[in-house]
Amino acid sequence: MSAISIRQVAKSYAKSAVVHGVDLEIESGEFVVILGPSGCGKSTLLRMIAGLEAITSGEIAIGTQIVNKLEPRERGCAMVFQNYALYPHMSVAENIGYALKVAGVSKAERRRRVEAVAATVGLSDTLDRKPAALSGGQRQRVAMGRAMIREPKIFLFDEPLSNLDAILRVGMRAEIRRLHRRLGTTSVFVTHDQVEAMTLADRLVVMRAGRIEQVGTPAEVYDRPATRFVASFIGAPPMNLMDGTLEPGDAFRLACGRQLALAPGMRVGFGAGRVAFGIRPEHVVLTRPGAPGSLDANVDFIEELGASRVVYAEFGGIAFATVVPPEALVRTGDPIGLLLPAQHLHAFDAETGRRIQPADRRIPQAA
């Protein structure tokens, strides 16, 4: 196992910069997921670790060795791609053991190691099949087995589950996590799927426009998003956000012109200023219209999710979501009240988008 140290790494194509001075330390044996929208630079960063992309500036170290000028084969990394990249004319056993064959490993030793890896990834009964006779999940396991047999220091996963259907993705997430727990190999996994990221990661790296927005455990990133972007990107449905202005006293004037009287537990203790408040849909409390301290709204539509319902409401042109139990008696068009508990509110600077910490005395304080 090896740690990975990424220091001020940047990547440009001609005059276009796609990764801007990224710093990241990945501990030995850690499973790190890099998450972000398309075009944020996450796959480019992964390919620079692998040596498939040249670094414009900065340095990458694997263990104690700086690898900027090393060829991919010299870095001790094994990569699992989105498209599997299996040889269609070879059997499962031949695909898994091909790297050993090229390295001149004896046939008997090759067979022994192939059978051991196949047992690890649950492919012992398919060794004589060709890729065309396999399911999508089995093909992905072949790709992982081919990477494992090299006994790499580092596993790199480039959106490996994107081509699978929803049920297979759930199963493969569990298999990848079990595999990491068993092998303990340092792993870096790139995805745009927040569910994959939250369920797989020891630590989560959220990227946007070639920069890291936040690094933390899934719980830290969800509970204390460092920026407005992270708050809106993580969570389904995403965090409700309200732009407005804090006015002298205990008032928050929304961008739509409506004024929200802040409850005693939400006093901010500073003068006027632009700010955005946010709250997760599961923390919004549905109540009757006109209830003390509530926002009056009207139900726009409802998503039925079986174990819960997501109620989308509207007030003053602002869309607001709240999660309620399936038995909640609410229908499209109903007037409702929305209570926003102070202890669950987040605040973000209107200009920078950065989180406003409670110590700044600029976020509502819980009573």
XYZ file of C-alpha atoms in Angstrom, residues 84 121 123 134-142 144 164 168 172 175:
17
model
C -14.348 -2.358 -19.232
C -14.405 -11.297 -7.349
C -16.051 -15.318 -11.194
C -21.365 -12.142 -19.429
C -23.659 -9.606 -17.791
C -22.530 -6.005 -17.328
C -21.741 -6.627 -13.675
C -19.681 -9.715 -14.510
C -17.699 -7.794 -17.141
C -16.918 -5.111 -14.601
C -15.707 -7.784 -12.170
C -13.447 -9.158 -14.906
C -11.408 -5.453 -11.579
C -24.546 -0.406 -15.435
C -26.358 -3.620 -10.834
C -21.309 -3.452 -7.565
C -18.747 -5.546 -4.006
